[in-house]
Tab-separated table of C-alpha atoms in Angstrom:
chain	number	residue	atom	x	y	z
F	1	UNK	CA	-0.073	0.427	-0.034
F	2	UNK	CA	1.341	3.752	-0.106
F	3	UNK	CA	0.504	5.977	1.216
F	4	UNK	CA	0.053	9.549	-1.022
F	5	UNK	CA	1.905	12.564	-1.842
F	6	UNK	CA	0.966	15.331	0.842
F	7	UNK	CA	0.967	19.158	0.060
F	8	UNK	CA	4.675	19.976	1.184
F	9	UNK	CA	6.407	22.489	2.585
F	10	UNK	CA	8.349	25.078	-0.337
F	11	UNK	CA	10.588	22.822	-1.351
F	12	UNK	CA	10.233	19.453	-0.208
F	13	UNK	CA	7.679	17.046	-1.463
F	14	UNK	CA	7.230	13.495	0.083
F	15	UNK	CA	5.788	10.003	-0.391
F	16	UNK	CA	5.871	6.179	1.515
F	17	UNK	CA	5.635	3.085	-0.328
F	18	UNK	CA	5.564	0.753	2.169
F	19	UNK	CA	7.285	-2.841	0.746
F	20	UNK	CA	4.727	-5.738	2.070
F	21	UNK	CA	1.700	-6.227	3.815
F	22	UNK	CA	3.788	-8.063	7.409
F	23	UNK	CA	2.734	-11.116	9.202
F	24	UNK	CA	1.830	-11.010	12.596
F	25	UNK	CA	4.536	-11.933	15.219
F	26	UNK	CA	6.722	-10.836	17.737
F	27	UNK	CA	9.563	-9.438	15.643
F	28	UNK	CA	6.969	-8.760	12.394
F	29	UNK	CA	9.735	-6.361	10.215
F	30	UNK	CA	7.607	-3.351	8.023
F	31	UNK	CA	10.755	-1.702	5.229
F	32	UNK	CA	9.712	1.420	4.173
F	33	UNK	CA	11.418	3.397	0.938
F	34	UNK	CA	10.977	7.026	1.756
F	35	UNK	CA	11.500	9.120	-1.745
F	36	UNK	CA	12.981	13.587	-1.141
F	37	UNK	CA	12.044	15.624	-3.348
F	38	UNK	CA	13.243	19.057	-2.740
F	39	UNK	CA	13.339	21.830	-4.748
F	40	UNK	CA	15.824	24.968	-4.965
F	41	UNK	CA	12.164	27.247	-4.578
F	42	UNK	CA	13.692	31.006	-4.814
F	43	UNK	CA	16.664	29.522	-2.762
F	44	UNK	CA	20.471	30.986	-4.806
F	45	UNK	CA	21.718	28.549	-7.176
F	46	UNK	CA	25.831	28.811	-5.305
F	47	UNK	CA	25.875	28.996	-1.970
F	48	UNK	CA	27.812	32.015	-0.678
F	49	UNK	CA	31.614	30.930	0.270
F	50	UNK	CA	30.701	33.352	3.916
F	51	UNK	CA	28.437	30.391	4.725
F	52	UNK	CA	31.489	27.981	4.185
F	53	UNK	CA	34.146	26.757	6.395
F	54	UNK	CA	35.982	24.660	4.347
F	55	UNK	CA	40.226	22.055	6.529
F	56	UNK	CA	42.146	20.612	3.520
F	57	UNK	CA	44.205	18.277	5.583
F	58	UNK	CA	47.602	16.451	3.620
F	59	UNK	CA	47.673	13.208	5.756
F	60	UNK	CA	49.782	11.901	3.534
F	61	UNK	CA	54.453	10.854	3.968
F	62	UNK	CA	57.468	12.569	2.772
F	63	UNK	CA	57.720	10.039	0.651
F	64	UNK	CA	54.297	10.739	-1.163
F	65	UNK	CA	54.752	15.134	-2.047
F	66	UNK	CA	55.146	14.459	-5.455
F	67	UNK	CA	51.256	13.488	-5.265
F	68	UNK	CA	50.505	17.169	-3.805
F	69	UNK	CA	53.169	19.013	-4.671
F	70	UNK	CA	50.888	21.325	-7.671
F	71	UNK	CA	47.397	19.491	-7.354
F	72	UNK	CA	47.273	20.761	-3.380
F	73	UNK	CA	48.663	25.152	-3.969
F	74	UNK	CA	45.926	24.444	-7.262
F	75	UNK	CA	42.980	24.511	-5.196
F	76	UNK	CA	43.852	26.667	-3.005
F	77	UNK	CA	44.371	29.349	-6.283
F	78	UNK	CA	40.687	28.359	-6.800
F	79	UNK	CA	39.159	28.757	-4.073
F	80	UNK	CA	36.400	30.997	-3.865
F	81	UNK	CA	36.724	34.569	-2.147
F	82	UNK	CA	35.233	34.912	1.275
F	83	UNK	CA	35.205	30.759	2.122
F	84	UNK	CA	37.551	29.954	5.115
F	85	UNK	CA	40.065	27.789	4.860
F	86	UNK	CA	42.776	26.636	6.694
F	87	UNK	CA	45.873	23.832	5.653
F	88	UNK	CA	46.734	21.222	8.079
F	89	UNK	CA	50.212	18.871	7.478
F	90	UNK	CA	51.276	16.278	9.433
F	91	UNK	CA	53.697	15.194	11.772
F	92	UNK	CA	53.327	12.404	14.713
F	93	UNK	CA	50.054	14.990	15.777
F	94	UNK	CA	48.018	17.134	12.357
F	95	UNK	CA	50.007	20.631	12.208
F	96	UNK	CA	47.961	24.113	11.271
F	97	UNK	CA	49.889	24.798	8.128
F	98	UNK	CA	48.111	27.813	7.221
F	99	UNK	CA	46.926	30.331	8.273
F	100	UNK	CA	50.263	31.052	10.441
F	101	UNK	CA	50.160	33.270	13.992
F	102	UNK	CA	47.100	33.805	16.379
F	103	UNK	CA	44.543	33.273	13.320
F	104	UNK	CA	42.686	29.824	13.554
F	105	UNK	CA	40.875	30.449	9.771
F	106	UNK	CA	42.256	32.302	6.659
F	107	UNK	CA	38.726	34.157	4.802
F	108	UNK	CA	39.949	33.560	1.214
F	109	UNK	CA	40.462	36.323	-1.512
F	110	UNK	CA	43.306	37.196	-4.214
F	111	UNK	CA	46.031	37.992	-1.406
F	112	UNK	CA	45.127	34.864	0.970
F	113	UNK	CA	44.948	32.365	-2.119
F	114	UNK	CA	48.217	33.364	-2.784
F	115	UNK	CA	49.843	33.526	0.431
F	116	UNK	CA	48.597	29.754	0.621
F	117	UNK	CA	49.956	27.753	-2.285
F	118	UNK	CA	53.236	30.211	-1.398
F	119	UNK	CA	52.604	27.842	2.283
F	120	UNK	CA	51.490	24.867	0.456
F	121	UNK	CA	55.339	24.276	-1.305
F	122	UNK	CA	56.637	23.803	2.376
F	123	UNK	CA	54.066	21.881	3.665
F	124	UNK	CA	55.165	18.876	6.463
F	125	UNK	CA	54.581	15.458	5.706
F	126	UNK	CA	54.486	13.043	8.249
F	127	UNK	CA	59.447	11.803	8.246
F	128	UNK	CA	61.097	9.104	9.469
F	129	UNK	CA	60.378	9.286	13.337
F	130	UNK	CA	57.240	8.512	15.319
F	131	UNK	CA	54.995	7.141	14.783
F	132	UNK	CA	51.811	9.492	12.856
F	133	UNK	CA	48.461	9.067	15.347
F	134	UNK	CA	45.974	7.839	13.891
F	135	UNK	CA	42.861	8.883	11.642
F	136	UNK	CA	41.097	9.578	15.277
F	137	UNK	CA	44.070	12.703	15.530
F	138	UNK	CA	42.559	14.352	12.262
F	139	UNK	CA	39.254	13.816	12.900
F	140	UNK	CA	39.663	15.121	16.361
F	141	UNK	CA	41.906	18.384	15.630
F	142	UNK	CA	37.913	19.051	12.719
F	143	UNK	CA	36.365	19.229	15.030
F	144	UNK	CA	38.233	21.372	17.882
F	145	UNK	CA	38.861	23.326	14.356
F	146	UNK	CA	35.316	23.599	13.211
F	147	UNK	CA	34.134	24.653	16.330
F	148	UNK	CA	35.008	27.759	16.432
F	149	UNK	CA	33.570	28.253	13.588
F	150	UNK	CA	29.512	28.368	13.406
F	151	UNK	CA	29.134	29.048	9.821
F	152	UNK	CA	26.357	26.749	7.365
F	153	UNK	CA	28.578	23.587	6.067
F	154	UNK	CA	31.446	22.735	7.400
F	155	UNK	CA	33.618	20.535	5.431
F	156	UNK	CA	36.873	17.903	5.567
F	157	UNK	CA	39.145	17.547	2.886
F	158	UNK	CA	41.063	14.693	3.915
F	159	UNK	CA	43.509	13.940	1.271
F	160	UNK	CA	45.526	10.351	3.043
F	161	UNK	CA	48.333	7.572	1.503
F	162	UNK	CA	47.504	5.446	4.577
F	163	UNK	CA	50.737	6.465	7.063
F	164	UNK	CA	48.417	7.381	9.682
F	165	UNK	CA	46.635	3.915	9.590
F	166	UNK	CA	47.175	2.700	12.775
F	167	UNK	CA	46.558	-1.111	12.921
F	168	UNK	CA	43.731	-0.546	15.796
F	169	UNK	CA	42.583	2.494	16.160
F	170	UNK	CA	40.186	3.169	18.587
F	171	UNK	CA	40.356	5.464	19.095
F	172	UNK	CA	38.177	6.484	15.433
F	173	UNK	CA	34.572	5.096	16.580
F	174	UNK	CA	34.529	6.987	19.719
F	175	UNK	CA	35.923	10.222	17.680
F	176	UNK	CA	33.313	10.099	15.128
F	177	UNK	CA	30.738	9.388	17.558
F	178	UNK	CA	31.412	13.016	19.459
F	179	UNK	CA	32.105	14.428	15.295
F	180	UNK	CA	28.125	13.421	14.773
F	181	UNK	CA	25.917	16.571	13.533
F	182	UNK	CA	29.372	18.991	13.660
F	183	UNK	CA	30.520	18.349	10.248
F	184	UNK	CA	31.173	16.382	6.516
F	185	UNK	CA	34.141	14.818	5.192
F	186	UNK	CA	35.425	13.832	1.841
F	187	UNK	CA	38.275	11.496	1.765
F	188	UNK	CA	41.047	11.136	-1.393
F	189	UNK	CA	43.746	8.071	-0.960
F	190	UNK	CA	46.811	8.581	-3.004
F	191	UNK	CA	49.176	6.729	-3.793
F	192	UNK	CA	49.006	2.047	-3.045
F	193	UNK	CA	49.640	1.475	0.749
F	194	UNK	CA	46.601	2.917	2.178
F	195	UNK	CA	43.459	0.242	3.789
F	196	UNK	CA	40.202	1.003	2.128
F	197	UNK	CA	37.800	-0.377	5.285
F	198	UNK	CA	38.791	3.014	7.511
F	199	UNK	CA	38.585	5.691	4.534
F	200	UNK	CA	35.038	4.086	3.821
F	201	UNK	CA	34.068	4.749	7.448
F	202	UNK	CA	35.193	8.226	7.815
F	203	UNK	CA	32.989	8.784	4.334
F	204	UNK	CA	29.730	6.498	6.208
F	205	UNK	CA	29.594	8.342	9.556
F	206	UNK	CA	30.548	11.782	8.074
F	207	UNK	CA	28.169	11.392	5.334
F	208	UNK	CA	31.036	12.183	2.450
F	209	UNK	CA	32.377	10.316	-0.030
F	210	UNK	CA	35.855	8.414	-0.221
F	211	UNK	CA	37.124	8.308	-3.384
F	212	UNK	CA	40.788	7.439	-4.356
F	213	UNK	CA	42.599	9.594	-7.388
F	214	UNK	CA	45.449	8.435	-9.152
F	215	UNK	CA	45.795	12.342	-11.837
F	216	UNK	CA	44.327	15.920	-11.262
F	217	UNK	CA	43.731	15.544	-8.031
F	218	UNK	CA	43.284	19.282	-7.825
F	219	UNK	CA	40.617	19.502	-9.621
F	220	UNK	CA	38.462	17.105	-6.826
F	221	UNK	CA	39.453	18.816	-4.378
F	222	UNK	CA	37.969	22.086	-6.285
F	223	UNK	CA	35.131	20.073	-7.383
F	224	UNK	CA	34.117	18.435	-3.647
F	225	UNK	CA	34.109	22.586	-3.054
F	226	UNK	CA	32.401	23.272	-6.002
F	227	UNK	CA	29.481	20.497	-4.728
F	228	UNK	CA	29.144	22.206	-1.308
F	229	UNK	CA	28.011	25.376	-2.705
F	230	UNK	CA	25.060	23.368	-4.489
F	231	UNK	CA	24.137	22.386	-0.775
F	232	UNK	CA	20.720	24.093	-0.487
F	233	UNK	CA	19.866	22.999	3.331
F	234	UNK	CA	23.084	22.507	5.016
F	235	UNK	CA	21.131	19.453	7.192
F	236	UNK	CA	17.917	18.474	7.639
F	237	UNK	CA	17.035	15.776	10.146
F	238	UNK	CA	13.884	13.380	9.163
F	239	UNK	CA	12.002	12.641	12.297
F	240	UNK	CA	10.043	8.746	13.191
F	241	UNK	CA	7.364	8.805	15.203
F	242	UNK	CA	6.248	5.486	16.046
F	243	UNK	CA	3.923	2.997	17.894
F	244	UNK	CA	4.356	1.754	21.692
F	245	UNK	CA	4.220	-2.031	19.653
F	246	UNK	CA	7.718	-0.380	17.459
F	247	UNK	CA	10.035	-1.794	19.539
F	248	UNK	CA	13.371	-0.956	16.540
F	249	UNK	CA	13.752	1.481	13.930
F	250	UNK	CA	16.902	2.080	11.111
F	251	UNK	CA	17.063	4.925	8.612
F	252	UNK	CA	19.890	4.519	5.355
F	253	UNK	CA	19.803	5.954	2.860
F	254	UNK	CA	20.853	4.975	-0.537
F	255	UNK	CA	20.887	7.584	-3.229
F	256	UNK	CA	21.802	9.536	-3.685
F	257	UNK	CA	25.399	8.322	-1.189
F	258	UNK	CA	24.657	4.881	0.231
F	259	UNK	CA	24.868	6.139	4.555
F	260	UNK	CA	24.100	4.047	6.890
F	261	UNK	CA	21.979	6.784	9.444
F	262	UNK	CA	22.516	6.983	13.512
F	263	UNK	CA	19.143	7.724	15.213
F	264	UNK	CA	19.252	10.207	18.150
F	265	UNK	CA	16.573	10.121	20.635
F	266	UNK	CA	14.541	12.835	22.035
F	267	UNK	CA	14.403	13.982	25.155
F	268	UNK	CA	10.839	13.598	26.377
F	269	UNK	CA	9.733	11.786	23.666
F	270	UNK	CA	10.154	7.801	23.738
F	271	UNK	CA	9.352	6.713	20.929
F	272	UNK	CA	10.600	9.512	18.647
F	273	UNK	CA	14.365	8.935	16.826
F	274	UNK	CA	16.065	11.660	14.440
F	275	UNK	CA	18.191	10.673	11.371
F	276	UNK	CA	20.350	13.674	11.311
F	277	UNK	CA	21.452	14.335	7.256
F	278	UNK	CA	23.387	16.366	4.888
F	279	UNK	CA	24.534	18.607	2.115
F	280	UNK	CA	20.933	18.256	0.771
F	281	UNK	CA	20.995	19.055	-2.863
F	282	UNK	CA	18.249	20.013	-5.304
F	283	UNK	CA	16.932	16.853	-5.979
F	284	UNK	CA	15.748	13.145	-5.370
F	285	UNK	CA	16.862	10.859	-1.979
F	286	UNK	CA	15.710	7.603	-0.818
F	287	UNK	CA	15.938	6.368	1.897
F	288	UNK	CA	15.081	2.591	3.429
F	289	UNK	CA	13.091	2.126	6.789
F	290	UNK	CA	13.205	-0.562	8.238
F	291	UNK	CA	10.469	-1.225	11.540
F	292	UNK	CA	10.172	-4.337	14.019
F	293	UNK	CA	6.803	-4.882	15.631
F	294	UNK	CA	4.999	-6.717	18.536
F	295	UNK	CA	1.738	-7.606	16.513
F	296	UNK	CA	0.766	-9.449	19.809
F	297	UNK	CA	-2.166	-6.902	21.559
F	298	UNK	CA	-2.752	-5.012	17.402
F	299	UNK	CA	-6.473	-6.289	15.808
F	300	UNK	CA	-5.461	-8.217	12.470
F	301	UNK	CA	-7.052	-6.923	9.279
F	302	UNK	CA	-7.287	-3.894	10.338
F	303	UNK	CA	-4.941	-0.795	8.655
F	304	UNK	CA	-2.727	0.410	11.610
F	305	UNK	CA	-0.005	3.145	11.318
F	306	UNK	CA	3.057	2.530	12.160
F	307	UNK	CA	4.842	5.763	12.258
F	308	UNK	CA	4.939	9.540	10.702
F	309	UNK	CA	7.874	10.107	9.090
F	310	UNK	CA	8.398	14.411	9.239
F	311	UNK	CA	10.914	15.652	7.043
F	312	UNK	CA	10.482	19.959	7.978
F	313	UNK	CA	6.648	20.363	8.109
F	314	UNK	CA	6.233	18.263	6.050
F	315	UNK	CA	4.754	13.793	7.180
F	316	UNK	CA	3.613	11.075	5.182
F	317	UNK	CA	2.594	7.792	7.561
F	318	UNK	CA	4.042	4.340	7.467
F	319	UNK	CA	0.323	2.176	7.425
F	320	UNK	CA	0.347	-1.388	6.554
F	321	UNK	CA	-2.037	-4.669	8.261
F	322	UNK	CA	-1.100	-7.964	10.009
F	323	UNK	CA	-3.174	-10.179	7.976
F	324	UNK	CA	-4.997	-13.604	8.875
F	325	UNK	CA	-2.282	-16.761	8.972
F	326	UNK	CA	-2.917	-18.263	5.678
F	327	UNK	CA	-4.545	-15.496	4.030
F	328	UNK	CA	-2.808	-13.718	1.322
F	329	UNK	CA	-3.270	-10.610	0.716
F	330	UNK	CA	-5.203	-9.686	-3.095
F	331	UNK	CA	-2.321	-8.353	-4.359
F	332	UNK	CA	0.965	-6.559	-3.333
F	333	UNK	CA	1.256	-3.012	-2.418
F	334	UNK	CA	2.883	-0.405	-4.712
F	335	UNK	CA	5.261	-0.244	-2.551
F	336	UNK	CA	6.670	-3.721	-3.450
F	337	UNK	CA	9.072	-3.591	-6.176
F	338	UNK	CA	10.953	-0.602	-5.270
F	339	UNK	CA	11.214	-2.001	-1.456
F	340	UNK	CA	13.119	-5.195	-3.173
F	341	UNK	CA	15.144	-2.583	-5.615
F	342	UNK	CA	16.199	-0.830	-2.609
F	343	UNK	CA	17.830	-4.321	-1.169
F	344	UNK	CA	18.712	-5.718	-3.619
F	345	UNK	CA	20.922	-2.844	-4.652
F	346	UNK	CA	22.737	-2.508	-0.818
F	347	UNK	CA	22.930	-6.766	-1.732
F	348	UNK	CA	24.543	-6.567	-5.011
F	349	UNK	CA	27.139	-3.311	-3.243
F	350	UNK	CA	28.215	-5.856	-0.723
F	351	UNK	CA	28.420	-8.696	-2.832
F	352	UNK	CA	30.736	-6.863	-5.428
F	353	UNK	CA	32.753	-5.569	-2.134
F	354	UNK	CA	33.105	-8.790	-0.819
F	355	UNK	CA	34.470	-9.599	-3.791
F	356	UNK	CA	36.491	-7.803	-3.733
F	357	UNK	CA	37.711	-7.985	-0.627
F	358	UNK	CA	37.963	-11.883	-1.461
F	359	UNK	CA	40.333	-11.582	-5.090
F	360	UNK	CA	42.693	-9.370	-2.475
F	361	UNK	CA	43.157	-11.751	0.549
F	362	UNK	CA	43.089	-14.467	-1.966
F	363	UNK	CA	40.162	-16.644	-1.494
F	364	UNK	CA	39.267	-16.775	-5.237
F	365	UNK	CA	36.527	-19.346	-4.354
F	366	UNK	CA	34.871	-17.480	-2.028
F	367	UNK	CA	35.209	-13.462	-4.866
F	368	UNK	CA	34.360	-15.856	-7.722
F	369	UNK	CA	30.627	-16.802	-6.017
F	370	UNK	CA	30.199	-12.658	-4.719
F	371	UNK	CA	31.283	-11.574	-7.759
F	372	UNK	CA	29.071	-13.488	-9.578
F	373	UNK	CA	25.962	-12.580	-7.368
F	374	UNK	CA	26.655	-9.157	-8.272
F	375	UNK	CA	26.512	-9.470	-11.720
F	376	UNK	CA	23.231	-11.213	-11.846
F	377	UNK	CA	21.918	-7.989	-9.902
F	378	UNK	CA	23.473	-5.681	-11.149
F	379	UNK	CA	22.136	-7.686	-14.534
F	380	UNK	CA	18.408	-7.140	-12.882
F	381	UNK	CA	18.792	-3.319	-11.816
F	382	UNK	CA	20.673	-2.177	-15.388
F	383	UNK	CA	23.399	-1.025	-12.739
F	384	UNK	CA	25.606	-1.518	-15.604
F	385	UNK	CA	28.775	0.404	-13.867
F	386	UNK	CA	29.300	-2.937	-11.909
F	387	UNK	CA	29.901	-4.635	-14.706
F	388	UNK	CA	32.329	-2.597	-15.736
F	389	UNK	CA	33.350	-2.732	-12.682
F	390	UNK	CA	34.149	-7.296	-12.649
F	391	UNK	CA	34.737	-6.858	-16.282
F	392	UNK	CA	38.113	-5.370	-14.746
F	393	UNK	CA	39.296	-8.338	-12.485
F	394	UNK	CA	36.879	-11.295	-14.531
F	395	UNK	CA	34.827	-12.357	-17.677
F	396	UNK	CA	31.449	-12.738	-17.650
F	397	UNK	CA	30.268	-15.637	-19.170
F	398	UNK	CA	26.827	-15.688	-17.450
F	399	UNK	CA	25.902	-12.051	-16.532
F	400	UNK	CA	21.755	-13.362	-15.550
F	401	UNK	CA	23.568	-16.634	-14.199
F	402	UNK	CA	26.274	-15.419	-11.796
F	403	UNK	CA	28.500	-17.345	-13.208
F	404	UNK	CA	32.195	-15.376	-14.200
F	405	UNK	CA	35.274	-16.423	-14.288
F	406	UNK	CA	38.231	-14.669	-12.541
F	407	UNK	CA	41.102	-13.154	-14.206
F	408	UNK	CA	44.694	-12.480	-12.908
F	409	UNK	CA	44.621	-9.514	-11.033
F	410	UNK	CA	47.050	-7.419	-8.511
F	411	UNK	CA	46.161	-7.845	-5.854
F	412	UNK	CA	47.216	-3.581	-4.554
F	413	UNK	CA	45.478	-2.530	-7.336
F	414	UNK	CA	42.272	-3.833	-5.948
F	415	UNK	CA	42.381	-0.970	-3.445
F	416	UNK	CA	40.594	1.727	-5.265
F	417	UNK	CA	37.340	-0.146	-6.796
F	418	UNK	CA	36.531	-1.235	-3.135
F	419	UNK	CA	36.611	2.336	-2.560
F	420	UNK	CA	33.957	2.807	-5.616
F	421	UNK	CA	32.028	-0.559	-3.826
F	422	UNK	CA	30.629	0.937	-1.128
F	423	UNK	CA	30.709	5.019	-1.613
F	424	UNK	CA	30.477	5.324	-5.004
F	425	UNK	CA	27.507	7.853	-5.710
F	426	UNK	CA	24.169	6.144	-6.827
F	427	UNK	CA	21.042	7.509	-9.379
F	428	UNK	CA	17.482	7.887	-7.986
F	429	UNK	CA	14.813	4.952	-8.296
F	430	UNK	CA	13.085	4.653	-12.259
F	431	UNK	CA	10.379	5.966	-12.116
F	432	UNK	CA	8.268	2.751	-12.953
F	433	UNK	CA	10.128	1.535	-10.074
F	434	UNK	CA	6.709	1.339	-7.325
F	435	UNK	CA	4.035	1.585	-9.866
F	436	UNK	CA	0.709	0.693	-8.873
F	437	UNK	CA	-0.147	-2.725	-10.405
F	438	UNK	CA	-2.067	-3.421	-12.764
F	439	UNK	CA	-5.756	-3.835	-12.982
F	440	UNK	CA	-6.768	-7.040	-11.665
F	441	UNK	CA	-10.539	-9.249	-12.542
F	442	UNK	CA	-13.312	-8.768	-10.083
F	443	UNK	CA	-14.890	-12.374	-10.636
F	444	UNK	CA	-11.891	-14.412	-10.731
F	445	UNK	CA	-9.075	-12.419	-9.036
F	446	UNK	CA	-6.537	-13.319	-11.488
F	447	UNK	CA	-4.362	-10.483	-12.653
F	448	UNK	CA	-3.306	-8.246	-15.656
F	449	UNK	CA	-1.367	-6.400	-17.241
F	450	UNK	CA	-1.747	-2.441	-16.709
F	451	UNK	CA	-2.227	-1.835	-20.392
F	452	UNK	CA	-5.122	-4.548	-20.304
F	453	UNK	CA	-9.777	-4.353	-20.685
F	454	UNK	CA	-10.358	-7.899	-20.466
F	455	UNK	CA	-9.301	-10.875	-17.947
F	456	UNK	CA	-7.381	-13.372	-19.872
F	457	UNK	CA	-8.685	-15.733	-18.357
F	458	UNK	CA	-12.465	-15.468	-18.035
F	459	UNK	CA	-13.258	-12.714	-20.688
F	460	UNK	CA	-14.713	-10.201	-18.250
F	461	UNK	CA	-14.400	-6.635	-18.746
F	462	UNK	CA	-11.497	-5.229	-16.284
F	463	UNK	CA	-12.815	-2.293	-14.217
């Protein structure tokens, strides 16, 4: 079943499609596809640069100075006027390199850009000696610095070659919890010695992207800052208020970027959860909402509201009914197909990423099975980029059947592919997904296609 699109506040439309009518038991799972459309309306095309603060942090060893020697000055010279910025370099701990002196922030103009680009040529980088402090130190340094800059959009650009990674950076998860809601982060990996996992963790938890940049680091930094300026709403929580029988709530962003969202309980509102989201541009977002409910005291075959989803002043209910055991609903809810597609996209990305990890670790049989599953799901959804990634490491013998034959590859080249599998932006679902089912014969109940006019079984005219 599907809720109607509600008359929205200017610029926002919210639609909820239920994934299926659940069977009653103590831990029934209810899934819904949330579709959110944001229109810029009367807002300016670009956010004024004065509302942005950006830290460019360079976590690179001296041996990789060539990767940033020209790119960083070029990116600094391309900063828009009036943006607040700072540059951090590396040692055992992150070091503020620009601006120098007592000022924590520089505001870009012609002279500031020129001075920053000049200083970037002598940026301190990791050298032989004390082990770098780890990614947690970079995130903590950014949080402390950004706390003193109360602007609309606060962002960290972390350039890393992996030299700050430590075997067990136990502080990273704790520090990421402290950074929730404080700023966002894009990670650019250079060189070949970094591990994808912590970079993907940084990008997911801080609502950004992680990507490998072999060449063109300067343009990549500039493009990231330009994307920040297209932000229409810097922060917009999705609130979910549930009925008491709902025991668990989770929300995941599926498009434009895959993110697992953390829910925050609301003081004084025991059944309300807030899921912060960031960097809302004009366009569409897709979310998967999952509720776990107890049906013990609920009536059967009765329309029930399990949750209310709110974004700003826009609200939409999540409604379903418990069906009698052994009684199938007359037809699948309108959103069943879109929820299935969201779940398949998640499984496809997971199979691709885990298959590449298995291949890097030499577990070829596991890699073959996982990459075959990713190919099967990719051909079902028409996701060509996944098939292209698989072709780089395997011959696809039968995509629909999930059969691939692995190539011989250098394990050291797989890191960039693992990053793309975990962080590459994806487009919204096609509008055809989640369309209402076709007509059904009122006499014999046989389903029909959307263009049908007469029942193929009994010949009765379809209503």
